[in-house]
mmCIF file of C-alpha atoms in Angstrom:
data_model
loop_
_atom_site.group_PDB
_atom_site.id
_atom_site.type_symbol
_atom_site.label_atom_id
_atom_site.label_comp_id
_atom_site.label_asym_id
_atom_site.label_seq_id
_atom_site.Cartn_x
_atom_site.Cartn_y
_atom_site.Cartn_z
ATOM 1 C CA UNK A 1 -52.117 90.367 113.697
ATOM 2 C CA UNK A 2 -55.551 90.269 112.811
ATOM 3 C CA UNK A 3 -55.518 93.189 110.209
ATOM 4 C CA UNK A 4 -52.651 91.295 108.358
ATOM 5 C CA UNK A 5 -54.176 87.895 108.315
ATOM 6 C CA UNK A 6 -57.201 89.650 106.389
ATOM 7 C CA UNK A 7 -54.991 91.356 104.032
ATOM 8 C CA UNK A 8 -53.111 87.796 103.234
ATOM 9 C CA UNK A 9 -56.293 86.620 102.749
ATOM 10 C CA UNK A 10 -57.848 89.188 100.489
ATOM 11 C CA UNK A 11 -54.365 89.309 98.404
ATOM 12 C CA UNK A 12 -54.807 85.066 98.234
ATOM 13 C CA UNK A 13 -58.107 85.664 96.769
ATOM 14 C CA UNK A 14 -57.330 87.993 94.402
ATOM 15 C CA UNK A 15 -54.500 86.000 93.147
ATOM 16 C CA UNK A 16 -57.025 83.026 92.640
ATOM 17 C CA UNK A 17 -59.557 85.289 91.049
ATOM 18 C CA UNK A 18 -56.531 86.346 88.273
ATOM 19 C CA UNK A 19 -56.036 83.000 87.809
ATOM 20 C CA UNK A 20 -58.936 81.629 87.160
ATOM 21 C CA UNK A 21 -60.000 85.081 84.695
ATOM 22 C CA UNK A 22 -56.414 84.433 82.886
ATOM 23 C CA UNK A 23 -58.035 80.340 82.792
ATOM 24 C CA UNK A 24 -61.279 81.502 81.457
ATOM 25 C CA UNK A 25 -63.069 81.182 84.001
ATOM 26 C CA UNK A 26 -65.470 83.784 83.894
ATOM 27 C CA UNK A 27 -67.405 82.926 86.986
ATOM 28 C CA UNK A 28 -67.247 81.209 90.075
ATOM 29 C CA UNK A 29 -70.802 79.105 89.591
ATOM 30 C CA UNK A 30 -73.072 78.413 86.898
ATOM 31 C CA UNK A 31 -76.029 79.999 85.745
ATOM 32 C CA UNK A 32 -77.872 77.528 86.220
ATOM 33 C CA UNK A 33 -78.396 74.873 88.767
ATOM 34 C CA UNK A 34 -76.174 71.618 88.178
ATOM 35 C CA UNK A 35 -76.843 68.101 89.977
ATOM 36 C CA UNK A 36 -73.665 67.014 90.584
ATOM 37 C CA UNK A 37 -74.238 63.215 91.434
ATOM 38 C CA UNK A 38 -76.110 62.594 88.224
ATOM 39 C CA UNK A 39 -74.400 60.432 85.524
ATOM 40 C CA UNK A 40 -72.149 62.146 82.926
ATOM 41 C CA UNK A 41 -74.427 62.583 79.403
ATOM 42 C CA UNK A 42 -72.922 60.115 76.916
ATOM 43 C CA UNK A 43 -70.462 61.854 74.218
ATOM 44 C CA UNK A 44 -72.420 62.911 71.631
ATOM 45 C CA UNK A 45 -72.260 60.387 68.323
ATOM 46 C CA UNK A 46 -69.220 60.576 65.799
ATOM 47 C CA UNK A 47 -70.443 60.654 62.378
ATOM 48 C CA UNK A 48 -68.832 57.905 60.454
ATOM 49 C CA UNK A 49 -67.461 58.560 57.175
ATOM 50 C CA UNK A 50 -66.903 55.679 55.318
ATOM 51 C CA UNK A 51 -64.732 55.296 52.013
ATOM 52 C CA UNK A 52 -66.552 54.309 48.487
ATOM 53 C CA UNK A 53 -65.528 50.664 48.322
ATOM 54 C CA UNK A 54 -64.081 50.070 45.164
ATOM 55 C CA UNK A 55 -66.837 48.880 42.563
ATOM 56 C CA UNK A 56 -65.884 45.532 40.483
ATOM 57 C CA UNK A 57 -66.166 46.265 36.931
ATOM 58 C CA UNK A 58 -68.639 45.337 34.696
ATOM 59 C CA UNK A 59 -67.769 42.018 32.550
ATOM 60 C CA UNK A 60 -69.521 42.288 29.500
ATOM 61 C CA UNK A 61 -69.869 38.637 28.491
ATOM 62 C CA UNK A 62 -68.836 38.161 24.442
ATOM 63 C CA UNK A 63 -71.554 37.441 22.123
ATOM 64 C CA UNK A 64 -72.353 34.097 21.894
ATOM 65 C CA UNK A 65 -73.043 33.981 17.643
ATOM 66 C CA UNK A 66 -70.514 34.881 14.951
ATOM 67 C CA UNK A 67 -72.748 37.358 13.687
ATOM 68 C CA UNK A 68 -73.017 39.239 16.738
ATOM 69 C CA UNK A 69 -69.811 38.440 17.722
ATOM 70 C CA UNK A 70 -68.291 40.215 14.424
ATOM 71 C CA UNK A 71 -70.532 43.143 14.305
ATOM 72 C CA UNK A 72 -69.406 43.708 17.794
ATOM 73 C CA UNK A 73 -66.102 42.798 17.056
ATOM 74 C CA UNK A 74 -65.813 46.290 14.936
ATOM 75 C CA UNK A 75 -68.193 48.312 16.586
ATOM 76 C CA UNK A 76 -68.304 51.133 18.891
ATOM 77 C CA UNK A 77 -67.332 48.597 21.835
ATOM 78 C CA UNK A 78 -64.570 46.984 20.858
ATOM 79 C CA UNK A 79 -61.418 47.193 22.834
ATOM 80 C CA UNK A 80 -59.991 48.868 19.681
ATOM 81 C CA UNK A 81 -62.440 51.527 19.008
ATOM 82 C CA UNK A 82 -60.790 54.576 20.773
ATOM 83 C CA UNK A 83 -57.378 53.884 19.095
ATOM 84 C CA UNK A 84 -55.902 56.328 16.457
ATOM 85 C CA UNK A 85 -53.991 55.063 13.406
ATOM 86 C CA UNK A 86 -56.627 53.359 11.254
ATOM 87 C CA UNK A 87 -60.242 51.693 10.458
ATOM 88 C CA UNK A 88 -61.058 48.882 11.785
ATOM 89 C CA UNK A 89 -60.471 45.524 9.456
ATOM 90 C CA UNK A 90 -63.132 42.764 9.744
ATOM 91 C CA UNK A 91 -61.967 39.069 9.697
ATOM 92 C CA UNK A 92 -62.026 37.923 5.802
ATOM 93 C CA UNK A 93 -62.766 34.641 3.746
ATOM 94 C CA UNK A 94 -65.363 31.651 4.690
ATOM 95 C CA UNK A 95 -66.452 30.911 8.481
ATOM 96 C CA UNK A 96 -67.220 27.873 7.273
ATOM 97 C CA UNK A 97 -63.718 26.945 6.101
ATOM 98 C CA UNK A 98 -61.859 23.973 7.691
ATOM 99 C CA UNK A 99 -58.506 26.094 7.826
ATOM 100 C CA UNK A 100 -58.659 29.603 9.852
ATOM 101 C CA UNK A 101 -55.228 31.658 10.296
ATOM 102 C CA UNK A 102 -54.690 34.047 12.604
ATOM 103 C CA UNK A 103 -52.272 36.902 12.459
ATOM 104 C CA UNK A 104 -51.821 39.694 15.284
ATOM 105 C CA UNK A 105 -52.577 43.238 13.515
ATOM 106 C CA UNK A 106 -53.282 44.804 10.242
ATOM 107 C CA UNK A 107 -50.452 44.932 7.811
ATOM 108 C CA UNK A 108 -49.283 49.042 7.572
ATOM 109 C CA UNK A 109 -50.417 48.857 3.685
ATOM 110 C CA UNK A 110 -54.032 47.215 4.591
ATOM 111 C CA UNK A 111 -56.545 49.057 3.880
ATOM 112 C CA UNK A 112 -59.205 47.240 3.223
ATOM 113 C CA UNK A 113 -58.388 43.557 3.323
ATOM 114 C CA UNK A 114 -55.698 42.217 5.744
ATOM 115 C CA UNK A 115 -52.161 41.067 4.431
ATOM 116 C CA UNK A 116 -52.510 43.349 1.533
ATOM 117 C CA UNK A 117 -48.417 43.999 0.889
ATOM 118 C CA UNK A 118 -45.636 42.272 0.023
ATOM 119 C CA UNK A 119 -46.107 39.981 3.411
ATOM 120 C CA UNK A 120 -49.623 39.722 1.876
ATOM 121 C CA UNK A 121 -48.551 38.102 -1.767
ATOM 122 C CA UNK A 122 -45.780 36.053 0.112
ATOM 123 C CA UNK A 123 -48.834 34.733 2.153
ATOM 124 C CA UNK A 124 -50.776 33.725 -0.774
ATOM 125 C CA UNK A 125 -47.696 31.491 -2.166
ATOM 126 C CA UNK A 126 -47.611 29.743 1.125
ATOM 127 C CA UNK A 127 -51.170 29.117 0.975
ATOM 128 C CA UNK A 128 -50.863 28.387 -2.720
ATOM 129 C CA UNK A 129 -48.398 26.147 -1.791
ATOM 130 C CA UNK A 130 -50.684 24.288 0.583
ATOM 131 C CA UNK A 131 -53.616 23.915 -1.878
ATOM 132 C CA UNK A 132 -55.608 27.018 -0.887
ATOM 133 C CA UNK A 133 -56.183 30.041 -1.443
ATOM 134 C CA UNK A 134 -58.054 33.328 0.032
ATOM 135 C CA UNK A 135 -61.482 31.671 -0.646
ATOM 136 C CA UNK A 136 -60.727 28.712 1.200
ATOM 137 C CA UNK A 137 -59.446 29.956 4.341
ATOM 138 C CA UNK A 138 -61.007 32.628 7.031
ATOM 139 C CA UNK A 139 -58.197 34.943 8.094
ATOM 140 C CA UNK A 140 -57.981 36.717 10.904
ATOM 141 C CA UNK A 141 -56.442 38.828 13.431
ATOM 142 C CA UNK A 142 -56.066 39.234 17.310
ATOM 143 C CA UNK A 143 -56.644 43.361 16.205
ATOM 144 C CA UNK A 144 -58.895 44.788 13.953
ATOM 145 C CA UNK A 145 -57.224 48.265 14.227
ATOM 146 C CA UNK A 146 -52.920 48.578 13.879
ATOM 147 C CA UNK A 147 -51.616 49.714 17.033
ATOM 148 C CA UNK A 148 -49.814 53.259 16.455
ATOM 149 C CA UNK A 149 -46.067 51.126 17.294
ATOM 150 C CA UNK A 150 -46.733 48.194 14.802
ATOM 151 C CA UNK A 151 -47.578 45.912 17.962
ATOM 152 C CA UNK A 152 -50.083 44.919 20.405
ATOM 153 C CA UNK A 153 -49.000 46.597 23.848
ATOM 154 C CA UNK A 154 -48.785 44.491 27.239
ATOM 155 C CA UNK A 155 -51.601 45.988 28.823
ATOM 156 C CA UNK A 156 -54.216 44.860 26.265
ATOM 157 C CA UNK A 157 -52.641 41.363 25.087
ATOM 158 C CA UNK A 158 -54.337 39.140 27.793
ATOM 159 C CA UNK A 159 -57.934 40.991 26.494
ATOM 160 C CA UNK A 160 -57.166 40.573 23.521
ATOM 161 C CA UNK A 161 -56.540 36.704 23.772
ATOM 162 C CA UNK A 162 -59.462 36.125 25.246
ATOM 163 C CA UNK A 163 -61.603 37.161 22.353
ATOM 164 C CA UNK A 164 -59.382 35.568 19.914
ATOM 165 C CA UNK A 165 -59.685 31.915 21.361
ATOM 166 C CA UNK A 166 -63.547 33.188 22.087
ATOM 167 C CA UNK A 167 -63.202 33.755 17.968
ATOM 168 C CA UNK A 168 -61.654 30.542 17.206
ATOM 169 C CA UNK A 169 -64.133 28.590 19.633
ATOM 170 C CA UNK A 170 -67.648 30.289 17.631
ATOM 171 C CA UNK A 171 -65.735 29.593 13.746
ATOM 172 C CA UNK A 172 -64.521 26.156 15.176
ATOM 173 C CA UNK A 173 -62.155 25.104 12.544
ATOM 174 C CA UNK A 174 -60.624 22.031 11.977
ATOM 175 C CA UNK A 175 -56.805 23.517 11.510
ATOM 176 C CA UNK A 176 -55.684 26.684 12.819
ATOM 177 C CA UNK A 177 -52.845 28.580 11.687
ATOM 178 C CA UNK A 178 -51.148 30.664 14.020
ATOM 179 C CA UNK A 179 -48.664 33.201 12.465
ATOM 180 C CA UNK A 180 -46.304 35.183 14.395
ATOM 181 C CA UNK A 181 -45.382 35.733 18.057
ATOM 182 C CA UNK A 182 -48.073 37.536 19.651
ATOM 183 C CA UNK A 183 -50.537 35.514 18.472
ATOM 184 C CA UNK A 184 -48.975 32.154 19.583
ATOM 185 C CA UNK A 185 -48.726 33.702 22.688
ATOM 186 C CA UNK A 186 -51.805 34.597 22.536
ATOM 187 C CA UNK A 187 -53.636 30.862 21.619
ATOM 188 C CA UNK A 188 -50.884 28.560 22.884
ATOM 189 C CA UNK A 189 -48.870 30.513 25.672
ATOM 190 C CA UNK A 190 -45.626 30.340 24.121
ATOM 191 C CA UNK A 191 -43.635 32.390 21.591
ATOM 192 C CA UNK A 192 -43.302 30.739 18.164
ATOM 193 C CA UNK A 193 -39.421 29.473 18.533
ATOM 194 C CA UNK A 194 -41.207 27.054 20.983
ATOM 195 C CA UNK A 195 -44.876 26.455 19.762
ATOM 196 C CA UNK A 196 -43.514 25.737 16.285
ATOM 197 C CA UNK A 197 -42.510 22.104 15.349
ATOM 198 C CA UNK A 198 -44.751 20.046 17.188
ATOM 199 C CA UNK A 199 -48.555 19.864 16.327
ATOM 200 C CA UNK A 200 -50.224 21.866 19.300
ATOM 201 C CA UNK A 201 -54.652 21.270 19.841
ATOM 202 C CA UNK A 202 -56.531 24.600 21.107
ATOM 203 C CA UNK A 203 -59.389 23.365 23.358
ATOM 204 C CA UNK A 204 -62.725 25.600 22.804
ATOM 205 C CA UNK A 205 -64.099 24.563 25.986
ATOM 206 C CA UNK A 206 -61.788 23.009 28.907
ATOM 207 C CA UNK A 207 -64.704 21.361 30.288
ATOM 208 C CA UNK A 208 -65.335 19.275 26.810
ATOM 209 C CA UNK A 209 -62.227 17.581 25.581
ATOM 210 C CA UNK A 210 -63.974 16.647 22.472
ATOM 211 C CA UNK A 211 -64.232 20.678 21.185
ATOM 212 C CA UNK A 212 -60.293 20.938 20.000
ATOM 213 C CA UNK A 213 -59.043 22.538 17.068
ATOM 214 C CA UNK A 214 -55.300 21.287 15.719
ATOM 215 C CA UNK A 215 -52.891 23.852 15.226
ATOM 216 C CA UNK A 216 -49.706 24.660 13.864
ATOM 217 C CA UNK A 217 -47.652 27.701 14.825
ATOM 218 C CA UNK A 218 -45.184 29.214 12.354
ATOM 219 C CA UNK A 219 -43.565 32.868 11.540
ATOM 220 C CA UNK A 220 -45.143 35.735 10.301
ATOM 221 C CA UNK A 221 -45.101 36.419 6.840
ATOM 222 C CA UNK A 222 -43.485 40.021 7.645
ATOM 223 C CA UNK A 223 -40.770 38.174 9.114
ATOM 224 C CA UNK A 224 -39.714 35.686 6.529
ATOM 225 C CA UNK A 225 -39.453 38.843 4.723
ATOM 226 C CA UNK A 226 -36.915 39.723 6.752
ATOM 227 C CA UNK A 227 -35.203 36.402 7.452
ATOM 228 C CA UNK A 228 -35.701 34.410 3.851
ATOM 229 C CA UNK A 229 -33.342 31.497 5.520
ATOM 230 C CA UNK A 230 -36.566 30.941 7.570
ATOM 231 C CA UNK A 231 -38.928 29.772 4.745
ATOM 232 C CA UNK A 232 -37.352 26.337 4.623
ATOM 233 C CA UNK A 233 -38.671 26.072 8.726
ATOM 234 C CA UNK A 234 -41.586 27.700 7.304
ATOM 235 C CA UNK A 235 -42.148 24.894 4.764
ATOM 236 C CA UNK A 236 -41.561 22.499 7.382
ATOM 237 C CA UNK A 237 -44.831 23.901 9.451
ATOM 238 C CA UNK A 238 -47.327 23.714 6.678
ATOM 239 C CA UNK A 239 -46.814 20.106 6.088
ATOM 240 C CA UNK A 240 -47.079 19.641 9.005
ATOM 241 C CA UNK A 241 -50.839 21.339 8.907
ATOM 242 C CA UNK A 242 -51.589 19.422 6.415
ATOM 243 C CA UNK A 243 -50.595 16.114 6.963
ATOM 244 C CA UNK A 244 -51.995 16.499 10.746
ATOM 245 C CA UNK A 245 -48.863 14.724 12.173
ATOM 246 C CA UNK A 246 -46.296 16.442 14.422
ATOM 247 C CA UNK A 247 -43.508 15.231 16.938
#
């Protein structure tokens, strides 16, 4: 009885032993001592990685002078200076002026002065028709460069609106005419088929009510082109510029 116990117990131990070498267990103590009442050694410390926050962008603020302002305005920093298509076209005629249009892009015939094509010689009847002319008026436009489609695109509108009432607030005109669709947009919030007929005031600076300029919204030369029936509306809009009265 004895002689089998022992072999039960040998064959239990061996069994354990395969266990524990099939575990990984490679030995039954360590090599060197252990205290096994002393405290567990804190985990060691988990490098945090964190994630680049996402970095505000710069806001360069607009120059504050007309000179600077149009220098810049067809420079090297310009929104427009990385499109394709064309040169840049500087606003034309006196700063000083009391009337200022403003038209969205370059005509596709401009080259070097803006409205240079048929719109262009429609453009000076209506201002003919007005009592001015090229000399007294400073044109302008929400682009200097023609977009590659013939029209500004969504993503740059809102940028481009900003500098244009930033424009109108530094020439500070005492009539504004706004021509076309994008550019009403652009100084009034509203297309032309609802800006037009009522005389609309573009406030410089929100926080003085005093610093308005009045303005009267009509259609695009390019479009009356198109749509001669419209140059009786047309008429309509700059007598109402100016006479100064709207409904």
């Amino acid at each position: 009885m004895g002689a089998d116990q022992n072999i039960m117990w040998q064959d239990a131990v061996a069994s354990a032993l395969e266990w524990w070498q099939d575990a990984g267990i490679g030995a039954l103590a360590d090599e060197s001592p252990r205290d096994w009442f002393a405290a567990p050694a804190p985990p060691p410390a988990v490098k945090r990685v964190v994630a680049d926050q996402p970095v505000a962008p710069v806001v360069v603020p607009l120059p504050t002078t007309l000179d600077a302002f149009l220098a810049w305005r067809t420079g090297p920093d310009a929104p427009e200076a990385g499109w394709t298509g064309g040169t840049p076209i500087a606003a034309q005629g006196s700063p000083g002026a009391e009337l200022m249009v403003l038209v969205d892009t370059p005509e596709r015939d401009d080259v070097d002065r803006l409205l240079d094509g048929a719109a262009g010689r429609l453009f000076d009847r209506m201002l003919a028709a007005i009592g001015h002319n090229r000399d007294t008026v400073y044109l302008a436009t929400l682009c200097t460069v023609r977009p590659l489609a013939g029209r500004i695109a969504p993503e740059v509108e809102e940028r481009l609106a900003e500098i244009a009432r930033h424009h109108v607030a530094l020439v500070a005109p005492k009539r504004l005419l706004i021509l076309g669709n994008a550019t009403s947009r652009a100084l009034l919030a509203m297309d032309v088929a609802r800006a037009r007929g009522s005389l609309r005031r573009v406030n410089h600076f929100p926080a003085i009510d005093e610093q308005r300029t009045e303005a009267v919204a009509s259609f695009h030369p390019r479009l009356l082109l198109e749509r001669p029936a419209q140059k009786a509306e047309a008429w309509r809009d700059l007598q109402m510029l100016i006479g100064g009265t709207g409904s």
